[in-house]
């Protein structure tokens, strides 16, 4: 005789804490970051430009992501009363402005790529920067909410 075994209902349920972003928002943020960075890198991999040009655009992406996250952290720290030196705050802004300027100047002067490719790189870069900021914000909000609990 076979017995019907009921599945155990011992799932660990992690409840969202007040102030923590929803799982959907976290997922959308991570997805946007992965899509932006992956699209940018696939575009670079398939591009017909020279290797030194590909390196330039790759370095700008990495620099831009770091600058955006650093600025978001500095702004958030200042807002929450965590000490941030003016020099670090200023350098964070300067780094982001430089990264955006370098991508704009590089794309403007790139004669070897079409206008549609330039738009593709610009949009993938912008999506990546925005998503990196959002992911960092979600991580910090989650940590902050869990610490309060």
PDB file of C-alpha atoms in Angstrom:
ATOM      1  CA  UNK A   1       0.000   0.000   0.000  1.00  0.00           C
ATOM      2  CA  UNK A   2       1.404   3.365  -0.984  1.00  0.00           C
ATOM      3  CA  UNK A   3       1.062   6.290   1.348  1.00  0.00           C
ATOM      4  CA  UNK A   4       0.630   9.758   0.052  1.00  0.00           C
ATOM      5  CA  UNK A   5       3.354  11.875   1.559  1.00  0.00           C
ATOM      6  CA  UNK A   6       2.464  15.511   1.943  1.00  0.00           C
ATOM      7  CA  UNK A   7       5.281  17.950   1.207  1.00  0.00           C
ATOM      8  CA  UNK A   8       6.532  19.666   4.282  1.00  0.00           C
ATOM      9  CA  UNK A   9       5.645  23.294   4.574  1.00  0.00           C
ATOM     10  CA  UNK A  10       8.879  24.351   6.205  1.00  0.00           C
ATOM     11  CA  UNK A  11       9.816  27.020   3.734  1.00  0.00           C
ATOM     12  CA  UNK A  12      11.909  29.775   5.157  1.00  0.00           C
ATOM     13  CA  UNK A  13      10.068  32.962   4.502  1.00  0.00           C
ATOM     14  CA  UNK A  14      12.048  36.167   4.515  1.00  0.00           C
ATOM     15  CA  UNK A  15       9.765  39.080   5.060  1.00  0.00           C
ATOM     16  CA  UNK A  16      10.460  42.471   3.621  1.00  0.00           C
ATOM     17  CA  UNK A  17      11.349  45.006   6.268  1.00  0.00           C
ATOM     18  CA  UNK A  18       9.948  48.553   6.244  1.00  0.00           C
ATOM     19  CA  UNK A  19      12.163  50.713   4.042  1.00  0.00           C
ATOM     20  CA  UNK A  20      13.592  47.795   2.102  1.00  0.00           C
ATOM     21  CA  UNK A  21      13.076  47.816  -1.677  1.00  0.00           C
ATOM     22  CA  UNK A  22      10.775  45.152  -3.078  1.00  0.00           C
ATOM     23  CA  UNK A  23      12.195  42.031  -4.678  1.00  0.00           C
ATOM     24  CA  UNK A  24      10.735  43.166  -8.014  1.00  0.00           C
ATOM     25  CA  UNK A  25      12.573  46.488  -7.849  1.00  0.00           C
ATOM     26  CA  UNK A  26      15.820  44.770  -6.861  1.00  0.00           C
ATOM     27  CA  UNK A  27      15.418  42.315  -9.715  1.00  0.00           C
ATOM     28  CA  UNK A  28      14.626  45.037 -12.220  1.00  0.00           C
ATOM     29  CA  UNK A  29      17.689  47.001 -11.106  1.00  0.00           C
ATOM     30  CA  UNK A  30      20.032  44.036 -11.403  1.00  0.00           C
ATOM     31  CA  UNK A  31      18.477  43.108 -14.759  1.00  0.00           C
ATOM     32  CA  UNK A  32      18.966  46.631 -16.095  1.00  0.00           C
ATOM     33  CA  UNK A  33      22.610  46.594 -14.976  1.00  0.00           C
ATOM     34  CA  UNK A  34      23.281  43.214 -16.569  1.00  0.00           C
ATOM     35  CA  UNK A  35      21.476  44.162 -19.774  1.00  0.00           C
ATOM     36  CA  UNK A  36      23.282  47.499 -20.075  1.00  0.00           C
ATOM     37  CA  UNK A  37      26.767  46.170 -19.359  1.00  0.00           C
ATOM     38  CA  UNK A  38      26.265  43.013 -21.418  1.00  0.00           C
ATOM     39  CA  UNK A  39      24.912  44.915 -24.412  1.00  0.00           C
ATOM     40  CA  UNK A  40      27.793  47.407 -24.232  1.00  0.00           C
ATOM     41  CA  UNK A  41      30.393  44.610 -24.017  1.00  0.00           C
ATOM     42  CA  UNK A  42      28.788  42.559 -26.807  1.00  0.00           C
ATOM     43  CA  UNK A  43      28.793  45.693 -28.947  1.00  0.00           C
ATOM     44  CA  UNK A  44      32.492  46.195 -28.223  1.00  0.00           C
ATOM     45  CA  UNK A  45      33.294  42.551 -28.898  1.00  0.00           C
ATOM     46  CA  UNK A  46      31.559  42.663 -32.284  1.00  0.00           C
ATOM     47  CA  UNK A  47      32.845  46.111 -33.263  1.00  0.00           C
ATOM     48  CA  UNK A  48      35.267  46.461 -36.150  1.00  0.00           C
ATOM     49  CA  UNK A  49      37.323  49.098 -34.349  1.00  0.00           C
ATOM     50  CA  UNK A  50      40.933  48.564 -33.345  1.00  0.00           C
ATOM     51  CA  UNK A  51      41.777  46.899 -30.049  1.00  0.00           C
ATOM     52  CA  UNK A  52      43.056  50.149 -28.521  1.00  0.00           C
ATOM     53  CA  UNK A  53      39.699  51.800 -29.289  1.00  0.00           C
ATOM     54  CA  UNK A  54      37.855  48.905 -27.685  1.00  0.00           C
ATOM     55  CA  UNK A  55      40.083  49.291 -24.636  1.00  0.00           C
ATOM     56  CA  UNK A  56      39.264  53.003 -24.479  1.00  0.00           C
ATOM     57  CA  UNK A  57      35.519  52.379 -24.468  1.00  0.00           C
ATOM     58  CA  UNK A  58      35.865  49.521 -21.965  1.00  0.00           C
ATOM     59  CA  UNK A  59      37.928  51.705 -19.606  1.00  0.00           C
ATOM     60  CA  UNK A  60      35.329  54.476 -19.841  1.00  0.00           C
ATOM     61  CA  UNK A  61      32.567  52.022 -18.891  1.00  0.00           C
ATOM     62  CA  UNK A  62      34.471  50.770 -15.833  1.00  0.00           C
ATOM     63  CA  UNK A  63      35.470  54.306 -14.826  1.00  0.00           C
ATOM     64  CA  UNK A  64      31.914  55.569 -15.300  1.00  0.00           C
ATOM     65  CA  UNK A  65      30.396  52.774 -13.224  1.00  0.00           C
ATOM     66  CA  UNK A  66      32.844  53.390 -10.396  1.00  0.00           C
ATOM     67  CA  UNK A  67      32.345  57.161 -10.538  1.00  0.00           C
ATOM     68  CA  UNK A  68      28.543  56.862 -10.501  1.00  0.00           C
ATOM     69  CA  UNK A  69      28.526  54.500  -7.525  1.00  0.00           C
ATOM     70  CA  UNK A  70      31.060  56.636  -5.663  1.00  0.00           C
ATOM     71  CA  UNK A  71      29.025  59.795  -6.224  1.00  0.00           C
ATOM     72  CA  UNK A  72      25.797  58.089  -5.153  1.00  0.00           C
ATOM     73  CA  UNK A  73      27.471  56.942  -1.949  1.00  0.00           C
ATOM     74  CA  UNK A  74      28.901  60.394  -1.221  1.00  0.00           C
ATOM     75  CA  UNK A  75      25.545  62.102  -1.814  1.00  0.00           C
ATOM     76  CA  UNK A  76      23.738  59.560   0.336  1.00  0.00           C
ATOM     77  CA  UNK A  77      26.317  59.803   3.119  1.00  0.00           C
ATOM     78  CA  UNK A  78      26.015  63.590   3.191  1.00  0.00           C
ATOM     79  CA  UNK A  79      22.226  63.347   3.276  1.00  0.00           C
ATOM     80  CA  UNK A  80      22.343  60.927   6.207  1.00  0.00           C
ATOM     81  CA  UNK A  81      24.817  63.020   8.183  1.00  0.00           C
ATOM     82  CA  UNK A  82      27.758  60.682   7.648  1.00  0.00           C
ATOM     83  CA  UNK A  83      30.913  62.789   7.280  1.00  0.00           C
ATOM     84  CA  UNK A  84      32.124  63.190   3.702  1.00  0.00           C
ATOM     85  CA  UNK A  85      35.061  65.432   2.934  1.00  0.00           C
ATOM     86  CA  UNK A  86      34.480  68.152   0.379  1.00  0.00           C
ATOM     87  CA  UNK A  87      37.451  66.915  -1.630  1.00  0.00           C
ATOM     88  CA  UNK A  88      35.973  63.400  -1.955  1.00  0.00           C
ATOM     89  CA  UNK A  89      32.563  64.803  -2.799  1.00  0.00           C
ATOM     90  CA  UNK A  90      34.081  67.087  -5.442  1.00  0.00           C
ATOM     91  CA  UNK A  91      36.261  64.348  -6.909  1.00  0.00           C
ATOM     92  CA  UNK A  92      33.233  62.061  -7.163  1.00  0.00           C
ATOM     93  CA  UNK A  93      31.339  64.687  -9.159  1.00  0.00           C
ATOM     94  CA  UNK A  94      34.404  65.440 -11.295  1.00  0.00           C
ATOM     95  CA  UNK A  95      35.001  61.751 -12.048  1.00  0.00           C
ATOM     96  CA  UNK A  96      31.429  61.265 -13.248  1.00  0.00           C
ATOM     97  CA  UNK A  97      31.542  64.407 -15.390  1.00  0.00           C
ATOM     98  CA  UNK A  98      34.860  63.269 -16.881  1.00  0.00           C
ATOM     99  CA  UNK A  99      33.517  59.767 -17.641  1.00  0.00           C
ATOM    100  CA  UNK A 100      30.430  61.146 -19.373  1.00  0.00           C
ATOM    101  CA  UNK A 101      32.557  63.712 -21.239  1.00  0.00           C
ATOM    102  CA  UNK A 102      35.006  61.033 -22.398  1.00  0.00           C
ATOM    103  CA  UNK A 103      32.256  58.809 -23.783  1.00  0.00           C
ATOM    104  CA  UNK A 104      30.614  61.798 -25.504  1.00  0.00           C
ATOM    105  CA  UNK A 105      33.886  63.075 -26.984  1.00  0.00           C
ATOM    106  CA  UNK A 106      34.951  59.579 -28.014  1.00  0.00           C
ATOM    107  CA  UNK A 107      31.665  58.864 -29.756  1.00  0.00           C
ATOM    108  CA  UNK A 108      31.532  62.279 -31.394  1.00  0.00           C
ATOM    109  CA  UNK A 109      35.017  61.842 -32.873  1.00  0.00           C
ATOM    110  CA  UNK A 110      34.642  58.160 -33.807  1.00  0.00           C
ATOM    111  CA  UNK A 111      34.611  58.141 -37.581  1.00  0.00           C
ATOM    112  CA  UNK A 112      34.739  54.361 -37.874  1.00  0.00           C
ATOM    113  CA  UNK A 113      31.304  53.710 -36.351  1.00  0.00           C
ATOM    114  CA  UNK A 114      27.869  54.620 -37.652  1.00  0.00           C
ATOM    115  CA  UNK A 115      25.490  57.047 -35.975  1.00  0.00           C
ATOM    116  CA  UNK A 116      23.222  54.188 -34.874  1.00  0.00           C
ATOM    117  CA  UNK A 117      26.188  52.444 -33.203  1.00  0.00           C
ATOM    118  CA  UNK A 118      27.070  55.667 -31.433  1.00  0.00           C
ATOM    119  CA  UNK A 119      23.534  55.875 -30.098  1.00  0.00           C
ATOM    120  CA  UNK A 120      23.688  52.245 -29.029  1.00  0.00           C
ATOM    121  CA  UNK A 121      26.882  52.803 -27.010  1.00  0.00           C
ATOM    122  CA  UNK A 122      25.527  55.991 -25.465  1.00  0.00           C
ATOM    123  CA  UNK A 123      22.266  54.335 -24.382  1.00  0.00           C
ATOM    124  CA  UNK A 124      23.977  51.186 -23.053  1.00  0.00           C
ATOM    125  CA  UNK A 125      26.411  53.406 -21.121  1.00  0.00           C
ATOM    126  CA  UNK A 126      23.613  55.538 -19.666  1.00  0.00           C
ATOM    127  CA  UNK A 127      21.544  52.456 -18.725  1.00  0.00           C
ATOM    128  CA  UNK A 128      24.569  50.895 -17.043  1.00  0.00           C
ATOM    129  CA  UNK A 129      25.341  54.013 -14.989  1.00  0.00           C
ATOM    130  CA  UNK A 130      21.754  54.457 -13.871  1.00  0.00           C
ATOM    131  CA  UNK A 131      21.358  50.788 -13.015  1.00  0.00           C
ATOM    132  CA  UNK A 132      24.634  50.703 -11.049  1.00  0.00           C
ATOM    133  CA  UNK A 133      23.420  53.616  -8.942  1.00  0.00           C
ATOM    134  CA  UNK A 134      20.080  51.903  -8.360  1.00  0.00           C
ATOM    135  CA  UNK A 135      21.658  48.567  -7.431  1.00  0.00           C
ATOM    136  CA  UNK A 136      23.962  50.291  -4.948  1.00  0.00           C
ATOM    137  CA  UNK A 137      21.010  52.196  -3.491  1.00  0.00           C
ATOM    138  CA  UNK A 138      19.000  48.977  -3.123  1.00  0.00           C
ATOM    139  CA  UNK A 139      21.867  47.229  -1.357  1.00  0.00           C
ATOM    140  CA  UNK A 140      22.270  50.126   1.034  1.00  0.00           C
ATOM    141  CA  UNK A 141      18.521  50.459   1.677  1.00  0.00           C
ATOM    142  CA  UNK A 142      18.260  46.742   2.384  1.00  0.00           C
ATOM    143  CA  UNK A 143      21.193  46.810   4.770  1.00  0.00           C
ATOM    144  CA  UNK A 144      19.835  49.911   6.531  1.00  0.00           C
ATOM    145  CA  UNK A 145      16.342  48.428   6.908  1.00  0.00           C
ATOM    146  CA  UNK A 146      17.688  45.158   8.330  1.00  0.00           C
ATOM    147  CA  UNK A 147      19.925  47.019  10.794  1.00  0.00           C
ATOM    148  CA  UNK A 148      16.908  48.934  12.130  1.00  0.00           C
ATOM    149  CA  UNK A 149      14.968  45.750  12.750  1.00  0.00           C
TER     150      UNK A 149
END
